[in-house]
Amino acid sequence: MARAAGDPERSYGGVPLTRRRAERRDRLLAAGVELFTSVGYQQTKITELCAAAGMSNRGFYQEFDTKEQLLLALHSRTNQLAYDHVSQALTALDVVDVQARVGLLVDVFMAAVMSDPRLPRLNYVEAVGVSPALERQHEEWVGRWSALIEQEADQAAASGTAPRRDFHLTAIALVGAITGLLREWQAHAAHYPPAEIAAEAKAVILAAITR
Amino acid sequence: MARAAGDPERSYGGVPLTRRRAERRDRLLAAGVELFTSVGYQQTKITELCAAAGMSNRGFYQEFDTKEQLLLALHSRTNQLAYDHVSQALTALDVVDVQARVGLLVDVFMAAVMSDPRLPRLNYVEAVGVSPALERQHEEWVGRWSALIEQEADQAAASGTAPRRDFHLTAIALVGAITGLLREWQAHAAHYPPAEIAAEAKAVILAAITR
DNA sequence: TATATTCGGTAATCCAAATTACCATCCGAA
DNA sequence: TTCGGATGGTAATTTGGATTACCGAATATA
């Protein structure tokens, strides 16, 4: 039996539609990271994007409706990846010691986000203030990250390492602190060894929680 | 003797050129704050700006070359104003107690920046990632603000209230923490009383310095 | 192998918005 | 009160770039 038109599995050039689309998408994502962080998001033209991704102008609209959607995808992807790693690591670590837990949280997070200096640039500079949708997505992630920190703080409080109190705003401030460090780092990556950035983040978080 | 053409004092409509220009400029700045924070920087058209400022399209180019310059002016103006207040207040306060000094620093800063929720929105959301020039200006201000915090930390260390160490990165992280709090606040101003934000900022700064 | 169909590239099309040219108006000086 | 020059508004111009229409090439099926 023949595969009907539009069938996702219908292969073409030996490659099924599904995969071709996925590959195109990946190439566009890669081009997005590259151009958004060098040329700048706003300054990047769809055409340039396609050229960098090795496809024609048309290919873009096959995968995304707008440039903003590509940026949303990138922003979300980086956060999600880091978040998965971090929460997985924290779950695996069945230790209650705050210092150890926060240390791991920061190390894993930083490893994910600083693996490529373009990532913090993309998420903390280029993706800011672009559109209401992006601000919403930013807010969501701030919520998730701060909830994670808040959780650790609460746990520390429960085990007596930290005072019992509401850590909500503290967690938000700490997310801001990390963001600030990374924004500085991406601007002057040469000046700061990643380890120093991570160390500072840990220290500030611990100080604020166990204050 | 008659005033030559182009003389800045040459009055027109009873108002000297200098003042007319200053007033136009002010109206454009006000329109910029309003539109950049409601419509969004990128989405704001020069024409809208002029309409809001009660002048014709042409008036804009009389005072600024580009929309970006208007944004640069606004960004700088808010920082400068806050900075003047803060450094003046700190100089006037001849007390060495860190808690008191940081408390004042934060109070004065927050009073200046939170007087209008649009200001943090403008400086911490709309003005981010707009252009290399704006990033440069941002970096400069981060440098000034963190230097101020670093100075207080050093002073605290000198008086034995804080450990002696390099506070450079800590200060940068703390600037980020304040920025993060304000960015959250401007997005959900209704949820957080300004005093809570200020209190949290103070607490985090003190904890990080005296850790 | 022939044919219907899908894919992807090229090249218009179309639009929005910055920039500028031009004109009517207004002012100050003689 | 008349003239030269400045001022600011209106409206055309132009450009940059997103979006789309169309076409040839390539593929799978009968």
GROMACS .gro file of C-alpha atoms (C1' of nucleotides) in nm:
model
  482
    1MET     CA    1   0.000   0.000   0.000
    2ALA     CA    2   0.122   0.344  -0.091
    3ARG     CA    3   0.172   0.618   0.155
    4ALA     CA    4  -0.077   0.896   0.113
    5ALA     CA    5   0.031   1.248   0.037
    6GLY     CA    6   0.118   1.446   0.347
    7ASP     CA    7   0.190   1.128   0.535
    8PRO     CA    8   0.463   1.217   0.785
    9GLU     CA    9   0.637   0.893   0.704
   10ARG     CA   10   0.622   0.936   0.332
   11SER     CA   11   0.988   0.943   0.242
   12TYR     CA   12   1.145   1.168  -0.012
   13GLY     CA   13   1.506   1.149  -0.114
   14GLY     CA   14   1.525   0.850   0.110
   15VAL     CA   15   1.440   1.064   0.412
   16PRO     CA   16   1.098   1.069   0.574
   17LEU     CA   17   0.919   1.401   0.597
   18THR     CA   18   0.941   1.401   0.973
   19ARG     CA   19   1.315   1.384   0.977
   20ARG     CA   20   1.367   1.635   0.701
   21ARG     CA   21   1.157   1.880   0.893
   22ALA     CA   22   1.344   1.809   1.213
   23GLU     CA   23   1.675   1.863   1.043
   24ARG     CA   24   1.567   2.185   0.883
   25ARG     CA   25   1.444   2.299   1.218
   26ASP     CA   26   1.772   2.214   1.384
   27ARG     CA   27   1.967   2.401   1.124
   28LEU     CA   28   1.746   2.703   1.175
   29LEU     CA   29   1.791   2.684   1.549
   30ALA     CA   30   2.167   2.670   1.508
   31ALA     CA   31   2.160   2.962   1.267
   32GLY     CA   32   1.944   3.150   1.514
   33VAL     CA   33   2.191   3.107   1.796
   34GLU     CA   34   2.473   3.217   1.574
   35LEU     CA   35   2.313   3.522   1.414
   36PHE     CA   36   2.102   3.644   1.704
   37THR     CA   37   2.413   3.660   1.919
   38SER     CA   38   2.643   3.815   1.662
   39VAL     CA   39   2.430   4.033   1.439
   40GLY     CA   40   2.163   4.074   1.705
   41TYR     CA   41   1.808   3.944   1.711
   42GLN     CA   42   1.639   4.252   1.577
   43GLN     CA   43   1.898   4.306   1.307
   44THR     CA   44   1.885   3.950   1.178
   45LYS     CA   45   1.688   3.912   0.857
   46ILE     CA   46   1.496   3.602   0.771
   47THR     CA   47   1.700   3.573   0.456
   48GLU     CA   48   2.029   3.574   0.647
   49LEU     CA   49   1.889   3.311   0.877
   50CYS     CA   50   1.808   3.085   0.587
   51ALA     CA   51   2.140   3.144   0.420
   52ALA     CA   52   2.320   3.048   0.741
   53ALA     CA   53   2.100   2.743   0.774
   54GLY     CA   54   2.175   2.644   0.417
   55MET     CA   55   1.826   2.661   0.285
   56SER     CA   56   1.613   2.893   0.083
   57ASN     CA   57   1.402   3.173   0.211
   58ARG     CA   58   1.103   2.952   0.190
   59GLY     CA   59   1.238   2.686   0.419
   60PHE     CA   60   1.202   2.917   0.714
   61TYR     CA   61   0.826   2.949   0.682
   62GLN     CA   62   0.803   2.574   0.663
   63GLU     CA   63   0.909   2.551   1.026
   64PHE     CA   64   0.827   2.882   1.190
   65ASP     CA   65   0.571   3.154   1.139
   66THR     CA   66   0.789   3.435   1.263
   67LYS     CA   67   1.140   3.514   1.377
   68GLU     CA   68   0.998   3.560   1.724
   69GLN     CA   69   0.888   3.196   1.733
   70LEU     CA   70   1.238   3.084   1.657
   71LEU     CA   71   1.366   3.295   1.944
   72LEU     CA   72   1.098   3.160   2.174
   73ALA     CA   73   1.203   2.808   2.082
   74LEU     CA   74   1.567   2.883   2.154
   75HIS     CA   75   1.495   3.054   2.482
   76SER     CA   76   1.278   2.773   2.598
   77ARG     CA   77   1.513   2.503   2.479
   78THR     CA   78   1.809   2.632   2.677
   79ASN     CA   79   1.605   2.675   2.992
   80GLN     CA   80   1.443   2.337   2.956
   81LEU     CA   81   1.769   2.158   2.899
   82ALA     CA   82   1.933   2.319   3.199
   83TYR     CA   83   1.626   2.260   3.409
   84ASP     CA   84   1.611   1.892   3.322
   85HIS     CA   85   1.974   1.843   3.413
   86VAL     CA   86   1.943   2.035   3.736
   87SER     CA   87   1.629   1.873   3.863
   88GLN     CA   88   1.753   1.532   3.765
   89ALA     CA   89   2.077   1.589   3.952
   90LEU     CA   90   1.901   1.723   4.259
   91THR     CA   91   1.664   1.430   4.268
   92ALA     CA   92   1.951   1.186   4.240
   93LEU     CA   93   2.134   1.351   4.527
   94ASP     CA   94   1.970   1.225   4.841
   95VAL     CA   95   2.156   1.451   5.073
   96VAL     CA   96   1.998   1.728   5.276
   97ASP     CA   97   2.303   1.944   5.332
   98VAL     CA   98   2.219   2.281   5.175
   99GLN     CA   99   2.573   2.358   5.081
  100ALA     CA  100   2.603   2.038   4.883
  101ARG     CA  101   2.264   2.075   4.720
  102VAL     CA  102   2.306   2.436   4.618
  103GLY     CA  103   2.657   2.360   4.504
  104LEU     CA  104   2.529   2.091   4.275
  105LEU     CA  105   2.241   2.302   4.154
  106VAL     CA  106   2.474   2.582   4.052
  107ASP     CA  107   2.739   2.356   3.905
  108VAL     CA  108   2.497   2.170   3.685
  109PHE     CA  109   2.317   2.484   3.582
  110MET     CA  110   2.633   2.669   3.498
  111ALA     CA  111   2.773   2.373   3.310
  112ALA     CA  112   2.466   2.372   3.091
  113VAL     CA  113   2.436   2.744   3.035
  114MET     CA  114   2.802   2.841   3.015
  115SER     CA  115   2.895   2.559   2.780
  116ASP     CA  116   2.851   2.815   2.508
  117PRO     CA  117   2.885   3.188   2.583
  118ARG     CA  118   2.627   3.255   2.318
  119LEU     CA  119   2.356   3.096   2.527
  120PRO     CA  120   2.355   3.348   2.811
  121ARG     CA  121   2.388   3.623   2.558
  122LEU     CA  122   2.083   3.491   2.380
  123ASN     CA  123   1.867   3.440   2.685
  124TYR     CA  124   1.970   3.732   2.902
  125VAL     CA  125   2.032   4.000   2.645
  126GLU     CA  126   1.885   3.931   2.304
  127ALA     CA  127   1.563   3.775   2.426
  128VAL     CA  128   1.477   4.054   2.667
  129GLY     CA  129   1.195   4.293   2.594
  130VAL     CA  130   1.137   4.153   2.250
  131SER     CA  131   0.766   4.087   2.279
  132PRO     CA  132   0.492   4.021   2.531
  133ALA     CA  133   0.515   3.651   2.453
  134LEU     CA  134   0.882   3.643   2.534
  135GLU     CA  135   0.833   3.838   2.854
  136ARG     CA  136   0.569   3.588   2.953
  137GLN     CA  137   0.802   3.300   2.884
  138HIS     CA  138   1.075   3.473   3.080
  139GLU     CA  139   0.843   3.520   3.374
  140GLU     CA  140   0.750   3.155   3.363
  141TRP     CA  141   1.109   3.046   3.382
  142VAL     CA  142   1.194   3.289   3.656
  143GLY     CA  143   0.905   3.129   3.839
  144ARG     CA  144   1.038   2.779   3.788
  145TRP     CA  145   1.393   2.860   3.880
  146SER     CA  146   1.302   3.059   4.185
  147ALA     CA  147   1.068   2.783   4.296
  148LEU     CA  148   1.360   2.545   4.279
  149ILE     CA  149   1.574   2.770   4.494
  150GLU     CA  150   1.287   2.836   4.729
  151GLN     CA  151   1.242   2.466   4.772
  152GLU     CA  152   1.603   2.417   4.870
  153ALA     CA  153   1.578   2.707   5.111
  154ASP     CA  154   1.268   2.561   5.271
  155GLN     CA  155   1.442   2.230   5.306
  156ALA     CA  156   1.738   2.402   5.468
  157ALA     CA  157   1.502   2.577   5.705
  158ALA     CA  158   1.335   2.247   5.790
  159SER     CA  159   1.668   2.092   5.875
  160GLY     CA  160   1.765   2.388   6.088
  161THR     CA  161   2.040   2.520   5.861
  162ALA     CA  162   1.841   2.827   5.770
  163PRO     CA  163   1.582   3.038   5.951
  164ARG     CA  164   1.218   2.956   5.888
  165ARG     CA  165   1.069   3.228   5.672
  166ASP     CA  166   0.921   3.307   5.331
  167PHE     CA  167   1.195   3.272   5.072
  168HIS     CA  168   0.989   3.378   4.775
  169LEU     CA  169   1.142   3.718   4.711
  170THR     CA  170   1.484   3.599   4.815
  171ALA     CA  171   1.470   3.332   4.549
  172ILE     CA  172   1.372   3.585   4.286
  173ALA     CA  173   1.657   3.810   4.389
  174LEU     CA  174   1.895   3.516   4.363
  175VAL     CA  175   1.778   3.427   4.017
  176GLY     CA  176   1.851   3.788   3.934
  177ALA     CA  177   2.196   3.760   4.086
  178ILE     CA  178   2.280   3.461   3.869
  179THR     CA  179   2.142   3.634   3.564
  180GLY     CA  180   2.350   3.939   3.643
  181LEU     CA  181   2.665   3.734   3.674
  182LEU     CA  182   2.599   3.560   3.346
  183ARG     CA  183   2.518   3.877   3.166
  184GLU     CA  184   2.847   4.021   3.285
  185TRP     CA  185   3.026   3.704   3.189
  186GLN     CA  186   2.892   3.690   2.836
  187ALA     CA  187   3.001   4.049   2.784
  188HIS     CA  188   3.352   3.988   2.916
  189ALA     CA  189   3.393   3.614   2.895
  190ALA     CA  190   3.766   3.655   2.869
  191HIS     CA  191   3.794   3.818   3.211
  192TYR     CA  192   3.622   3.560   3.425
  193PRO     CA  193   3.687   3.188   3.452
  194PRO     CA  194   3.354   3.006   3.464
  195ALA     CA  195   3.451   2.849   3.795
  196GLU     CA  196   3.475   3.191   3.956
  197ILE     CA  197   3.130   3.283   3.836
  198ALA     CA  198   2.990   2.959   3.970
  199ALA     CA  199   3.169   3.001   4.301
  200GLU     CA  200   3.030   3.349   4.344
  201ALA     CA  201   2.680   3.233   4.262
  202LYS     CA  202   2.700   2.958   4.521
  203ALA     CA  203   2.835   3.192   4.786
  204VAL     CA  204   2.566   3.453   4.734
  205ILE     CA  205   2.288   3.197   4.735
  206LEU     CA  206   2.408   3.030   5.051
  207ALA     CA  207   2.461   3.360   5.227
  208ALA     CA  208   2.114   3.480   5.137
  209ILE     CA  209   1.946   3.158   5.242
  210THR     CA  210   2.131   3.091   5.565
  211ARG     CA  211   2.154   3.455   5.661
  212MET     CA  212   2.186   9.533   1.800
  213ALA     CA  213   1.987   9.256   1.642
  214ARG     CA  214   2.034   8.894   1.722
  215ALA     CA  215   2.188   8.699   1.439
  216ALA     CA  216   2.012   8.408   1.283
  217GLY     CA  217   2.082   8.083   1.463
  218ASP     CA  218   2.160   8.270   1.781
  219PRO     CA  219   2.051   8.041   2.063
  220GLU     CA  220   1.902   8.338   2.243
  221ARG     CA  221   1.709   8.460   1.946
  222SER     CA  222   1.356   8.441   2.070
  223TYR     CA  223   1.065   8.322   1.871
  224GLY     CA  224   0.712   8.338   1.991
  225GLY     CA  225   0.852   8.506   2.298
  226VAL     CA  226   1.059   8.198   2.377
  227PRO     CA  227   1.432   8.172   2.309
  228LEU     CA  228   1.553   7.893   2.086
  229THR     CA  229   1.734   7.726   2.370
  230ARG     CA  230   1.424   7.686   2.576
  231ARG     CA  231   1.204   7.580   2.289
  232ARG     CA  232   1.451   7.306   2.212
  233ALA     CA  233   1.469   7.202   2.575
  234GLU     CA  234   1.093   7.185   2.599
  235ARG     CA  235   1.060   6.984   2.281
  236ARG     CA  236   1.324   6.752   2.410
  237ASP     CA  237   1.145   6.709   2.741
  238ARG     CA  238   0.819   6.633   2.570
  239LEU     CA  239   0.992   6.373   2.355
  240LEU     CA  240   1.152   6.217   2.660
  241ALA     CA  241   0.815   6.198   2.832
  242ALA     CA  242   0.655   6.049   2.523
  243GLY     CA  243   0.940   5.801   2.505
  244VAL     CA  244   0.885   5.678   2.860
  245GLU     CA  245   0.516   5.643   2.794
  246LEU     CA  246   0.525   5.467   2.460
  247PHE     CA  247   0.839   5.259   2.505
  248THR     CA  248   0.687   5.105   2.817
  249SER     CA  249   0.337   5.052   2.681
  250VAL     CA  250   0.372   4.988   2.310
  251GLY     CA  251   0.729   4.870   2.347
  252TYR     CA  252   1.049   5.028   2.222
  253GLN     CA  253   1.079   4.840   1.900
  254GLN     CA  254   0.712   4.879   1.815
  255THR     CA  255   0.704   5.252   1.875
  256LYS     CA  256   0.707   5.454   1.555
  257ILE     CA  257   0.868   5.793   1.530
  258THR     CA  258   0.536   5.933   1.420
  259GLU     CA  259   0.359   5.803   1.730
  260LEU     CA  260   0.632   5.950   1.943
  261CYS     CA  261   0.581   6.291   1.788
  262ALA     CA  262   0.206   6.270   1.814
  263ALA     CA  263   0.233   6.187   2.184
  264ALA     CA  264   0.478   6.471   2.229
  265GLY     CA  265   0.243   6.708   2.052
  266MET     CA  266   0.469   6.797   1.767
  267SER     CA  267   0.512   6.711   1.406
  268ASN     CA  268   0.717   6.431   1.265
  269ARG     CA  269   0.991   6.677   1.190
  270GLY     CA  270   1.030   6.795   1.546
  271PHE     CA  271   1.182   6.465   1.641
  272TYR     CA  272   1.477   6.499   1.407
  273GLN     CA  273   1.538   6.843   1.547
  274GLU     CA  274   1.640   6.687   1.879
  275PHE     CA  275   1.750   6.332   1.806
  276ASP     CA  276   1.902   6.149   1.517
  277THR     CA  277   1.744   5.815   1.595
  278LYS     CA  278   1.497   5.648   1.825
  279GLU     CA  279   1.791   5.473   1.983
  280GLN     CA  280   1.938   5.804   2.094
  281LEU     CA  281   1.619   5.890   2.271
  282LEU     CA  282   1.631   5.559   2.451
  283LEU     CA  283   1.996   5.611   2.540
  284ALA     CA  284   1.908   5.948   2.686
  285LEU     CA  285   1.627   5.802   2.895
  286HIS     CA  286   1.836   5.512   3.018
  287SER     CA  287   2.118   5.737   3.117
  288ARG     CA  288   1.894   5.997   3.274
  289THR     CA  289   1.729   5.755   3.514
  290ASN     CA  290   2.059   5.603   3.617
  291GLN     CA  291   2.223   5.940   3.658
  292LEU     CA  292   1.943   6.078   3.866
  293ALA     CA  293   1.939   5.781   4.097
  294TYR     CA  294   2.315   5.780   4.117
  295ASP     CA  295   2.330   6.147   4.211
  296HIS     CA  296   2.079   6.098   4.487
  297VAL     CA  297   2.247   5.790   4.620
  298SER     CA  298   2.603   5.917   4.621
  299GLN     CA  299   2.493   6.245   4.768
  300ALA     CA  300   2.308   6.068   5.046
  301LEU     CA  301   2.598   5.836   5.118
  302THR     CA  302   2.841   6.124   5.134
  303ALA     CA  303   2.618   6.314   5.372
  304LEU     CA  304   2.589   6.013   5.599
  305ASP     CA  305   2.909   6.006   5.801
  306VAL     CA  306   2.842   5.677   5.967
  307VAL     CA  307   3.043   5.362   5.906
  308ASP     CA  308   2.784   5.106   6.008
  309VAL     CA  309   2.731   4.889   5.700
  310GLN     CA  310   2.372   4.815   5.779
  311ALA     CA  311   2.287   5.182   5.795
  312ARG     CA  312   2.484   5.270   5.484
  313VAL     CA  313   2.347   4.989   5.269
  314GLY     CA  314   2.000   5.060   5.403
  315LEU     CA  315   2.027   5.419   5.291
  316LEU     CA  316   2.178   5.325   4.958
  317VAL     CA  317   1.891   5.092   4.880
  318ASP     CA  318   1.622   5.322   5.012
  319VAL     CA  319   1.737   5.617   4.812
  320PHE     CA  320   1.793   5.410   4.501
  321MET     CA  321   1.457   5.242   4.521
  322ALA     CA  322   1.281   5.569   4.591
  323ALA     CA  323   1.426   5.710   4.273
  324VAL     CA  324   1.372   5.410   4.050
  325MET     CA  325   1.039   5.286   4.182
  326SER     CA  326   0.877   5.626   4.187
  327ASP     CA  327   0.738   5.528   3.851
  328PRO     CA  328   0.698   5.160   3.755
  329ARG     CA  329   0.770   5.254   3.399
  330LEU     CA  330   1.128   5.339   3.481
  331PRO     CA  331   1.242   4.989   3.574
  332ARG     CA  332   1.045   4.855   3.283
  333LEU     CA  333   1.227   5.093   3.054
  334ASN     CA  334   1.575   5.031   3.187
  335TYR     CA  335   1.561   4.662   3.267
  336VAL     CA  336   1.339   4.532   2.992
  337GLU     CA  337   1.296   4.764   2.699
  338ALA     CA  338   1.652   4.892   2.692
  339VAL     CA  339   1.811   4.548   2.695
  340GLY     CA  340   1.978   4.408   2.388
  341VAL     CA  341   1.867   4.693   2.170
  342SER     CA  342   2.204   4.789   2.028
  343PRO     CA  343   2.575   4.771   2.099
  344ALA     CA  344   2.566   5.131   2.219
  345LEU     CA  345   2.299   5.050   2.473
  346GLU     CA  346   2.480   4.743   2.591
  347ARG     CA  347   2.788   4.955   2.640
  348GLN     CA  348   2.594   5.207   2.839
  349HIS     CA  349   2.443   4.930   3.046
  350GLU     CA  350   2.785   4.787   3.118
  351GLU     CA  351   2.907   5.128   3.227
  352TRP     CA  352   2.628   5.167   3.475
  353VAL     CA  353   2.669   4.819   3.610
  354GLY     CA  354   3.028   4.917   3.664
  355ARG     CA  355   2.937   5.232   3.854
  356TRP     CA  356   2.673   5.070   4.069
  357SER     CA  357   2.883   4.769   4.153
  358ALA     CA  358   3.176   4.996   4.236
  359LEU     CA  359   2.953   5.174   4.483
  360ILE     CA  360   2.854   4.849   4.649
  361GLU     CA  361   3.209   4.724   4.641
  362GLN     CA  362   3.320   5.039   4.816
  363GLU     CA  363   3.073   4.988   5.096
  364ALA     CA  364   3.181   4.627   5.128
  365ASP     CA  365   3.544   4.727   5.148
  366GLN     CA  366   3.458   4.979   5.412
  367ALA     CA  367   3.272   4.715   5.607
  368ALA     CA  368   3.571   4.485   5.578
  369ALA     CA  369   3.800   4.760   5.700
  370SER     CA  370   3.584   4.814   6.005
  371GLY     CA  371   3.574   4.444   6.079
  372THR     CA  372   3.206   4.392   5.998
  373ALA     CA  373   3.284   4.188   5.689
  374PRO     CA  374   3.568   3.956   5.594
  375ARG     CA  375   3.852   4.108   5.393
  376ARG     CA  376   3.831   3.985   5.036
  377ASP     CA  377   3.767   4.087   4.677
  378PHE     CA  378   3.407   4.197   4.646
  379HIS     CA  379   3.411   4.265   4.275
  380LEU     CA  380   3.202   3.973   4.155
  381THR     CA  381   2.985   3.985   4.462
  382ALA     CA  382   2.894   4.342   4.382
  383ILE     CA  383   2.807   4.251   4.026
  384ALA     CA  384   2.589   3.967   4.149
  385LEU     CA  385   2.414   4.206   4.386
  386VAL     CA  386   2.344   4.456   4.113
  387GLY     CA  387   2.190   4.164   3.929
  388ALA     CA  388   1.982   4.074   4.232
  389ILE     CA  389   1.841   4.425   4.252
  390THR     CA  390   1.775   4.427   3.880
  391GLY     CA  391   1.599   4.093   3.909
  392LEU     CA  392   1.377   4.218   4.188
  393LEU     CA  393   1.286   4.528   3.994
  394ARG     CA  394   1.217   4.339   3.678
  395GLU     CA  395   0.982   4.116   3.872
  396TRP     CA  396   0.824   4.414   4.038
  397GLN     CA  397   0.757   4.603   3.718
  398ALA     CA  398   0.588   4.294   3.576
  399HIS     CA  399   0.368   4.241   3.882
  400ALA     CA  400   0.374   4.577   4.056
  401ALA     CA  401   0.040   4.501   4.213
  402HIS     CA  402   0.171   4.201   4.403
  403TYR     CA  403   0.464   4.354   4.583
  404PRO     CA  404   0.472   4.661   4.804
  405PRO     CA  405   0.785   4.862   4.721
  406ALA     CA  406   0.897   4.839   5.082
  407GLU     CA  407   0.914   4.461   5.058
  408ILE     CA  408   1.130   4.481   4.751
  409ALA     CA  409   1.362   4.726   4.920
  410ALA     CA  410   1.378   4.516   5.234
  411GLU     CA  411   1.470   4.207   5.037
  412ALA     CA  412   1.739   4.394   4.848
  413LYS     CA  413   1.893   4.518   5.170
  414ALA     CA  414   1.887   4.175   5.327
  415VAL     CA  415   2.051   4.003   5.033
  416ILE     CA  416   2.319   4.267   5.004
  417LEU     CA  417   2.405   4.256   5.372
  418ALA     CA  418   2.409   3.879   5.378
  419ALA     CA  419   2.640   3.860   5.080
  420ILE     CA  420   2.877   4.120   5.213
  421THR     CA  421   2.899   4.010   5.572
  422ARG     CA  422   2.883   3.641   5.493
  423DT     C1'  423   0.846   0.414  -1.786
  424DA     C1'  424   0.478   0.764  -1.755
  425DT     C1'  425   0.222   1.060  -1.456
  426DA     C1'  426   0.054   1.289  -1.073
  427DT     C1'  427   0.227   1.517  -0.687
  428DT     C1'  428   0.536   1.730  -0.362
  429DC     C1'  429   0.943   1.976  -0.262
  430DG     C1'  430   1.224   2.370  -0.242
  431DG     C1'  431   1.441   2.786  -0.482
  432DT     C1'  432   1.393   3.225  -0.720
  433DA     C1'  433   1.199   3.620  -0.796
  434DA     C1'  434   0.829   3.926  -0.763
  435DT     C1'  435   0.502   4.167  -0.454
  436DC     C1'  436   0.367   4.438  -0.097
  437DC     C1'  437   0.390   4.703   0.308
  438DA     C1'  438   0.544   4.972   0.679
  439DA     C1'  439   0.795   5.322   0.841
  440DA     C1'  440   1.208   5.622   0.842
  441DT     C1'  441   1.368   6.018   0.615
  442DT     C1'  442   1.342   6.426   0.352
  443DA     C1'  443   1.164   6.795   0.036
  444DC     C1'  444   0.872   7.150   0.012
  445DC     C1'  445   0.543   7.497   0.151
  446DA     C1'  446   0.282   7.801   0.428
  447DT     C1'  447   0.339   8.061   0.836
  448DC     C1'  448   0.547   8.343   1.160
  449DC     C1'  449   0.902   8.649   1.351
  450DG     C1'  450   1.220   9.033   1.396
  451DA     C1'  451   1.452   9.416   1.189
  452DA     C1'  452   1.464   9.808   0.902
  453DT     C1'  453   0.461   9.767   0.672
  454DT     C1'  454   0.762   9.513   0.416
  455DC     C1'  455   1.140   9.190   0.356
  456DG     C1'  456   1.465   8.817   0.467
  457DG     C1'  457   1.505   8.435   0.712
  458DA     C1'  458   1.369   8.088   1.043
  459DT     C1'  459   1.025   7.744   1.188
  460DG     C1'  460   0.745   7.361   1.182
  461DG     C1'  461   0.376   7.080   0.946
  462DT     C1'  462   0.233   6.796   0.557
  463DA     C1'  463   0.302   6.488   0.236
  464DA     C1'  464   0.600   6.251  -0.102
  465DT     C1'  465   0.994   5.948  -0.142
  466DT     C1'  466   1.251   5.571  -0.066
  467DT     C1'  467   1.418   5.178   0.126
  468DG     C1'  468   1.448   4.752   0.372
  469DG     C1'  469   1.260   4.338   0.429
  470DA     C1'  470   0.877   4.014   0.524
  471DT     C1'  471   0.567   3.740   0.268
  472DT     C1'  472   0.399   3.495  -0.125
  473DA     C1'  473   0.334   3.325  -0.610
  474DC     C1'  474   0.518   3.058  -0.927
  475DC     C1'  475   0.829   2.730  -1.157
  476DG     C1'  476   1.141   2.368  -1.244
  477DA     C1'  477   1.332   1.955  -1.038
  478DA     C1'  478   1.270   1.541  -0.805
  479DT     C1'  479   0.997   1.146  -0.626
  480DA     C1'  480   0.690   0.771  -0.570
  481DT     C1'  481   0.341   0.488  -0.764
  482DA     C1'  482   0.092   0.238  -1.125
   0.00000   0.00000   0.00000
